[in-house]
Every structure is written in structure tokens, then in C-alpha cells.
Amino acid sequence: MLSVFLEVLRRDLLLAWRNRADVLVTLAFFTIVACLFPFGVGAEPNLLRTIAPGVLWVAALLATLLSLHRLFAQDHTDGVLEQLLLSPEPPVLWVLAKVLAHWLTTAVPLIVAAPALALLFDMTQSATMVLVLSLLLGTPILSLLGGVGAALTLGLRGGGMLLALLVLPLFVPILIFGAGAVDADLAGTGAAAHLMLLGGGSLAALALAPWASAAALRIAVE
């Protein structure tokens, strides 16, 4: 079973490398959205530090949303998805591999770029570290829940718009706790509680979301 997981993961990472323009578009979108806000609100340091957590988290959330439609669409078009569902291997394994590949190719570049963008908002080193940690804990939830939404809207006309309407309300708690962790660090009250909630949310999503995605994919293909 592990071999199936690793093979699907390797295949999706290879496809992402061949279509790396899509990854670069997601990263460029994240960077541009984050860079626009200092021009719009001015260069007052205290104001920039105040809005930084929300701005960077919203930018990361929207950049992740931008790439979710690609999670299963290509395999569905090529017929690979149907073959995977007909295989004797548990669908949860390869669904989890595809979500992991999506996270590695979408969220990880955003996390790497986040410290550089934090400099635009005059964030402290401590707040920047909390921001990176919150993204590490929170973005897996975005990919896992987004996978459920992508599976539910697979093959539907206007699926991209429906996907956004479906998953954005689910992303709100992650946004609140992710930005709240940085706000708490800036306020000096400690970010541990917010980070623990994000970690718990990641574990819950890891346990439940792949099963929901697999069930939704079966319905979509049938």
C-alpha cells in the first residue's frame, strides 16, 4: 500500500514540475496580493504591523484556492481517476498522496516566501517565526478541505466558482486562528493556544478529509 502512495506522490510531483508555470503563477499571485496592501494603506509602520497577519494569511488562502481546481481535474479528464478508483488499493491512500503533492507544490513555496514578504510589513523576527509556524500548521487544512471541495465539484459546469463558494466558509476558522496567532505574539499574550488549535485542526482534517474526498470522487465518477 505504501508503494501506491509513494508512486502517486512521485507522479503528481513530476507533473507539477513539468507544469511549473502553474506553481509560479500561484506564488506570483500570493506575492502581488501581499505587496499591494502597503501601497494602498501607506507606509506607517504600526499600521503595517497591525494588518500584516490578516493580509498575509488572506493572500495565502486565496493563492491556495486558486490552485485547488487542478487537484483532480487532469486525472479526471485523462481517465486516470477512474482507473485509480477501480484498483484494489484503498482510495484514501492515493487521495492523501495527491493532497500532499498539492501542499508541497502550493503551500510550501508560499511558506518559504512569507518571511521575505513579512519584511514589507515591518514585522518582528518573533512574529515572522509565528507566521511561518502558523502557515505550516494551517495550510495542510486548506489543502485537505480544499480536496473535499474539489472532489465534490469535479466535472461540474462552473465548478471553479462553486468550489470557492463551498470551501471559503470552511477556511474562515483557519484564517482566524492563523492570523490570531501572529496578533497574539505581537500583543505579547503568546501564540501557543492558536497554534495548538491549528495543529489539532490539521490532525482532524488528516483523519477525516481523505475519506470524504474518496467518497465524493466515487460519486463524481459514477
C-alpha atoms as a printed R data frame, in Angstrom:
    type eleno elety resid chain resno       x      y       z
1   ATOM     1    CA   MET     A     1   0.000  0.000   0.000
2   ATOM     2    CA   LEU     A     2   2.866  2.345   0.766
3   ATOM     3    CA   SER     A     3   4.216  1.788  -2.738
4   ATOM     4    CA   VAL     A     4   0.944  3.110  -4.219
5   ATOM     5    CA   PHE     A     5   1.106  6.196  -2.006
6   ATOM     6    CA   LEU     A     6   4.712  6.903  -2.993
7   ATOM     7    CA   GLU     A     7   4.092  6.263  -6.687
8   ATOM     8    CA   VAL     A     8   1.098  8.633  -6.854
9   ATOM     9    CA   LEU     A     9   3.041 11.228  -4.879
10  ATOM    10    CA   ARG     A    10   6.036 10.916  -7.205
11  ATOM    11    CA   ARG     A    11   3.809 11.137 -10.283
12  ATOM    12    CA   ASP     A    12   1.992 14.251  -9.085
13  ATOM    13    CA   LEU     A    13   5.236 15.971  -8.106
14  ATOM    14    CA   LEU     A    14   6.665 15.161 -11.541
15  ATOM    15    CA   LEU     A    15   3.565 16.567 -13.244
16  ATOM    16    CA   ALA     A    16   3.818 19.688 -11.095
17  ATOM    17    CA   TRP     A    17   7.448 20.108 -12.156
18  ATOM    18    CA   ARG     A    18   6.530 19.761 -15.826
19  ATOM    19    CA   ASN     A    19   3.742 22.311 -15.352
20  ATOM    20    CA   ARG     A    20   5.752 24.512 -13.015
21  ATOM    21    CA   ALA     A    21   4.275 27.630 -14.594
22  ATOM    22    CA   ASP     A    22   1.114 26.905 -12.599
23  ATOM    23    CA   VAL     A    23   3.136 26.796  -9.378
24  ATOM    24    CA   LEU     A    24   4.855 30.060 -10.273
25  ATOM    25    CA   VAL     A    25   1.501 31.714 -11.013
26  ATOM    26    CA   THR     A    26   0.250 30.756  -7.540
27  ATOM    27    CA   LEU     A    27   3.403 32.111  -5.912
28  ATOM    28    CA   ALA     A    28   3.243 35.296  -8.002
29  ATOM    29    CA   PHE     A    29  -0.392 35.813  -7.025
30  ATOM    30    CA   PHE     A    30   0.488 35.480  -3.334
31  ATOM    31    CA   THR     A    31   3.378 37.933  -3.692
32  ATOM    32    CA   ILE     A    32   1.418 40.509  -5.678
33  ATOM    33    CA   VAL     A    33  -1.580 40.483  -3.328
34  ATOM    34    CA   ALA     A    34   0.682 40.926  -0.305
35  ATOM    35    CA   CYS     A    35   2.676 43.715  -1.986
36  ATOM    36    CA   LEU     A    36  -0.386 45.722  -2.978
37  ATOM    37    CA   PHE     A    37  -1.526 46.436   0.563
38  ATOM    38    CA   PRO     A    38   1.439 48.601   1.671
39  ATOM    39    CA   PHE     A    39   0.866 50.771  -1.398
40  ATOM    40    CA   GLY     A    40  -2.822 51.054  -0.617
41  ATOM    41    CA   VAL     A    41  -2.705 51.811   3.127
42  ATOM    42    CA   GLY     A    42   0.544 53.772   3.309
43  ATOM    43    CA   ALA     A    43   3.926 53.179   4.875
44  ATOM    44    CA   GLU     A    44   3.046 53.834   8.527
45  ATOM    45    CA   PRO     A    45   4.932 51.035  10.390
46  ATOM    46    CA   ASN     A    46   2.425 50.496  13.198
47  ATOM    47    CA   LEU     A    47  -0.456 50.173  10.753
48  ATOM    48    CA   LEU     A    48   1.500 47.753   8.560
49  ATOM    49    CA   ARG     A    49   2.375 45.568  11.561
50  ATOM    50    CA   THR     A    50  -1.287 45.550  12.588
51  ATOM    51    CA   ILE     A    51  -2.661 44.411   9.231
52  ATOM    52    CA   ALA     A    52   0.237 42.106   8.306
53  ATOM    53    CA   PRO     A    53  -1.099 38.827   9.787
54  ATOM    54    CA   GLY     A    54  -4.501 39.144   8.167
55  ATOM    55    CA   VAL     A    55  -3.123 40.299   4.824
56  ATOM    56    CA   LEU     A    56  -0.556 37.516   4.508
57  ATOM    57    CA   TRP     A    57  -2.994 34.844   5.626
58  ATOM    58    CA   VAL     A    58  -5.725 36.041   3.257
59  ATOM    59    CA   ALA     A    59  -3.183 36.121   0.418
60  ATOM    60    CA   ALA     A    60  -2.078 32.554   1.231
61  ATOM    61    CA   LEU     A    61  -5.688 31.388   1.457
62  ATOM    62    CA   LEU     A    62  -6.623 32.893  -1.916
63  ATOM    63    CA   ALA     A    63  -3.465 31.561  -3.562
64  ATOM    64    CA   THR     A    64  -4.305 28.070  -2.297
65  ATOM    65    CA   LEU     A    65  -7.866 28.426  -3.536
66  ATOM    66    CA   LEU     A    66  -6.543 29.434  -6.951
67  ATOM    67    CA   SER     A    67  -4.850 26.051  -7.377
68  ATOM    68    CA   LEU     A    68  -7.473 23.710  -5.918
69  ATOM    69    CA   HIS     A    69  -9.290 23.060  -9.193
70  ATOM    70    CA   ARG     A    70  -6.173 21.294 -10.521
71  ATOM    71    CA   LEU     A    71  -6.163 18.711  -7.745
72  ATOM    72    CA   PHE     A    72  -8.234 16.044  -9.535
73  ATOM    73    CA   ALA     A    73  -9.269 17.700 -12.818
74  ATOM    74    CA   GLN     A    74  -6.413 16.469 -15.016
75  ATOM    75    CA   ASP     A    75  -6.726 12.872 -13.808
76  ATOM    76    CA   HIS     A    76 -10.471 13.029 -14.367
77  ATOM    77    CA   THR     A    77 -10.008 14.265 -17.932
78  ATOM    78    CA   ASP     A    78  -7.346 11.642 -18.749
79  ATOM    79    CA   GLY     A    79  -9.303  8.746 -17.246
80  ATOM    80    CA   VAL     A    80  -6.619  8.089 -14.641
81  ATOM    81    CA   LEU     A    81  -9.019  8.835 -11.822
82  ATOM    82    CA   GLU     A    82 -11.405  6.105 -12.907
83  ATOM    83    CA   GLN     A    83  -8.560  3.600 -13.107
84  ATOM    84    CA   LEU     A    84  -7.423  4.514  -9.611
85  ATOM    85    CA   LEU     A    85 -10.927  4.038  -8.265
86  ATOM    86    CA   LEU     A    86 -11.144  0.609  -9.945
87  ATOM    87    CA   SER     A    87  -7.834 -0.510  -8.445
88  ATOM    88    CA   PRO     A    88  -7.888 -2.706  -5.313
89  ATOM    89    CA   GLU     A    89  -5.897 -0.166  -3.325
90  ATOM    90    CA   PRO     A    90  -7.770  1.946  -0.746
91  ATOM    91    CA   PRO     A    91  -8.700  5.285  -2.365
92  ATOM    92    CA   VAL     A    92  -7.763  7.104   0.829
93  ATOM    93    CA   LEU     A    93  -4.085  6.342   0.197
94  ATOM    94    CA   TRP     A    94  -3.789  7.894  -3.235
95  ATOM    95    CA   VAL     A    95  -6.141 10.759  -2.329
96  ATOM    96    CA   LEU     A    96  -3.834 11.575   0.575
97  ATOM    97    CA   ALA     A    97  -0.822 11.352  -1.750
98  ATOM    98    CA   LYS     A    98  -2.420 13.807  -4.186
99  ATOM    99    CA   VAL     A    99  -3.289 16.232  -1.377
100 ATOM   100    CA   LEU     A   100   0.270 16.003  -0.045
101 ATOM   101    CA   ALA     A   101   1.653 16.724  -3.515
102 ATOM   102    CA   HIS     A   102  -0.668 19.720  -3.773
103 ATOM   103    CA   TRP     A   103   0.518 21.009  -0.396
104 ATOM   104    CA   LEU     A   104   4.185 20.536  -1.285
105 ATOM   105    CA   THR     A   105   3.854 22.354  -4.607
106 ATOM   106    CA   THR     A   106   1.468 25.103  -3.496
107 ATOM   107    CA   ALA     A   107   1.732 25.835   0.215
108 ATOM   108    CA   VAL     A   108   5.445 25.185   0.770
109 ATOM   109    CA   PRO     A   109   6.563 27.871  -1.740
110 ATOM   110    CA   LEU     A   110   4.191 30.322  -0.026
111 ATOM   111    CA   ILE     A   111   5.640 29.464   3.380
112 ATOM   112    CA   VAL     A   112   9.181 29.953   2.062
113 ATOM   113    CA   ALA     A   113   8.234 33.347   0.597
114 ATOM   114    CA   ALA     A   114   6.353 34.530   3.694
115 ATOM   115    CA   PRO     A   115   9.388 35.770   5.717
116 ATOM   116    CA   ALA     A   116  10.521 37.992   2.838
117 ATOM   117    CA   LEU     A   117   7.032 39.460   2.481
118 ATOM   118    CA   ALA     A   118   6.857 39.985   6.242
119 ATOM   119    CA   LEU     A   119   9.694 42.485   5.874
120 ATOM   120    CA   LEU     A   120   7.363 44.695   3.825
121 ATOM   121    CA   PHE     A   121   5.134 44.997   6.883
122 ATOM   122    CA   ASP     A   122   7.957 45.664   9.347
123 ATOM   123    CA   MET     A   123   7.135 42.512  11.319
124 ATOM   124    CA   THR     A   124   9.403 41.497  14.168
125 ATOM   125    CA   GLN     A   125  11.512 38.360  13.969
126 ATOM   126    CA   SER     A   126   9.357 36.670  16.601
127 ATOM   127    CA   ALA     A   127   6.121 37.490  14.775
128 ATOM   128    CA   THR     A   128   7.614 36.264  11.493
129 ATOM   129    CA   MET     A   129   8.526 32.941  13.076
130 ATOM   130    CA   VAL     A   130   4.988 32.577  14.436
131 ATOM   131    CA   LEU     A   131   3.609 33.440  10.987
132 ATOM   132    CA   VAL     A   132   5.688 30.703   9.348
133 ATOM   133    CA   LEU     A   133   4.714 28.189  12.031
134 ATOM   134    CA   SER     A   134   1.034 29.078  11.709
135 ATOM   135    CA   LEU     A   135   1.246 28.599   7.931
136 ATOM   136    CA   LEU     A   136   2.976 25.247   8.426
137 ATOM   137    CA   LEU     A   137   0.170 24.092  10.701
138 ATOM   138    CA   GLY     A   138  -2.737 25.759   8.911
139 ATOM   139    CA   THR     A   139  -2.101 25.287   5.196
140 ATOM   140    CA   PRO     A   140  -2.450 21.465   5.365
141 ATOM   141    CA   ILE     A   141  -6.047 22.050   6.487
142 ATOM   142    CA   LEU     A   142  -6.607 24.265   3.448
143 ATOM   143    CA   SER     A   143  -5.343 21.529   1.122
144 ATOM   144    CA   LEU     A   144  -7.297 18.763   2.864
145 ATOM   145    CA   LEU     A   145 -10.596 20.644   2.999
146 ATOM   146    CA   GLY     A   146  -9.979 22.004  -0.472
147 ATOM   147    CA   GLY     A   147  -9.561 18.434  -1.679
148 ATOM   148    CA   VAL     A   148 -13.052 17.629  -0.432
149 ATOM   149    CA   GLY     A   149 -14.440 20.661  -2.246
150 ATOM   150    CA   ALA     A   150 -12.527 19.822  -5.437
151 ATOM   151    CA   ALA     A   151 -13.904 16.277  -5.363
152 ATOM   152    CA   LEU     A   152 -17.480 17.457  -4.792
153 ATOM   153    CA   THR     A   153 -17.353 19.898  -7.714
154 ATOM   154    CA   LEU     A   154 -15.383 17.664 -10.093
155 ATOM   155    CA   GLY     A   155 -16.769 17.762 -13.625
156 ATOM   156    CA   LEU     A   156 -19.486 20.295 -12.845
157 ATOM   157    CA   ARG     A   157 -20.101 23.292 -15.083
158 ATOM   158    CA   GLY     A   158 -18.855 26.380 -13.278
159 ATOM   159    CA   GLY     A   159 -17.103 24.118 -10.805
160 ATOM   160    CA   GLY     A   160 -14.434 26.694 -10.011
161 ATOM   161    CA   MET     A   161 -16.943 29.233  -8.752
162 ATOM   162    CA   LEU     A   162 -18.887 26.577  -6.867
163 ATOM   163    CA   LEU     A   163 -15.664 25.320  -5.314
164 ATOM   164    CA   ALA     A   164 -14.866 28.788  -3.985
165 ATOM   165    CA   LEU     A   165 -18.365 29.193  -2.530
166 ATOM   166    CA   LEU     A   166 -18.116 25.765  -0.921
167 ATOM   167    CA   VAL     A   167 -14.716 25.954   0.750
168 ATOM   168    CA   LEU     A   168 -14.318 29.628   1.641
169 ATOM   169    CA   PRO     A   169 -16.680 29.400   4.661
170 ATOM   170    CA   LEU     A   170 -14.705 26.361   5.843
171 ATOM   171    CA   PHE     A   171 -11.456 28.322   5.558
172 ATOM   172    CA   VAL     A   172 -12.623 31.128   7.858
173 ATOM   173    CA   PRO     A   173 -11.686 29.419  11.175
174 ATOM   174    CA   ILE     A   174  -8.192 28.631   9.854
175 ATOM   175    CA   LEU     A   175  -7.809 32.266   8.827
176 ATOM   176    CA   ILE     A   176  -8.951 33.461  12.261
177 ATOM   177    CA   PHE     A   177  -6.593 31.200  14.209
178 ATOM   178    CA   GLY     A   178  -3.659 31.652  11.816
179 ATOM   179    CA   ALA     A   179  -3.787 35.451  11.823
180 ATOM   180    CA   GLY     A   180  -4.743 35.416  15.515
181 ATOM   181    CA   ALA     A   181  -1.561 33.549  16.405
182 ATOM   182    CA   VAL     A   182   0.584 36.346  14.975
183 ATOM   183    CA   ASP     A   183  -1.623 39.023  16.547
184 ATOM   184    CA   ALA     A   184  -1.276 37.306  19.907
185 ATOM   185    CA   ASP     A   185   2.507 37.238  19.577
186 ATOM   186    CA   LEU     A   186   2.584 40.935  18.645
187 ATOM   187    CA   ALA     A   187   0.362 41.706  21.638
188 ATOM   188    CA   GLY     A   188   2.654 39.729  23.948
189 ATOM   189    CA   THR     A   189  -0.037 37.262  25.066
190 ATOM   190    CA   GLY     A   190   1.544 34.208  23.429
191 ATOM   191    CA   ALA     A   191   0.530 32.278  20.327
192 ATOM   192    CA   ALA     A   192   0.563 28.772  21.817
193 ATOM   193    CA   ALA     A   193  -3.219 28.390  22.081
194 ATOM   194    CA   HIS     A   194  -3.831 29.419  18.465
195 ATOM   195    CA   LEU     A   195  -1.058 27.164  17.189
196 ATOM   196    CA   MET     A   196  -2.375 24.212  19.181
197 ATOM   197    CA   LEU     A   197  -5.824 24.746  17.679
198 ATOM   198    CA   LEU     A   198  -4.306 24.816  14.190
199 ATOM   199    CA   GLY     A   199  -2.364 21.638  14.947
200 ATOM   200    CA   GLY     A   200  -5.484 19.925  16.246
201 ATOM   201    CA   GLY     A   201  -7.399 21.052  13.176
202 ATOM   202    CA   SER     A   202  -4.712 19.606  10.913
203 ATOM   203    CA   LEU     A   203  -4.891 16.248  12.677
204 ATOM   204    CA   ALA     A   204  -8.700 16.205  12.486
205 ATOM   205    CA   ALA     A   205  -8.662 17.121   8.803
206 ATOM   206    CA   LEU     A   206  -5.996 14.476   8.137
207 ATOM   207    CA   ALA     A   207  -8.176 11.834   9.768
208 ATOM   208    CA   LEU     A   208 -11.479 12.769   8.106
209 ATOM   209    CA   ALA     A   209 -10.963 14.732   4.879
210 ATOM   210    CA   PRO     A   210  -9.336 11.973   2.737
211 ATOM   211    CA   TRP     A   211 -12.269  9.664   3.405
212 ATOM   212    CA   ALA     A   212 -14.741 12.378   2.416
213 ATOM   213    CA   SER     A   213 -12.749 13.162  -0.727
214 ATOM   214    CA   ALA     A   214 -12.613  9.492  -1.734
215 ATOM   215    CA   ALA     A   215 -16.385  9.125  -1.289
216 ATOM   216    CA   ALA     A   216 -17.033 12.309  -3.283
217 ATOM   217    CA   LEU     A   217 -14.755 11.131  -6.097
218 ATOM   218    CA   ARG     A   218 -16.651  7.855  -6.366
219 ATOM   219    CA   ILE     A   219 -19.917  9.788  -6.697
220 ATOM   220    CA   ALA     A   220 -18.390 12.165  -9.273
221 ATOM   221    CA   VAL     A   221 -17.059  9.353 -11.460
222 ATOM   222    CA   GLU     A   222 -20.214  7.271 -11.252
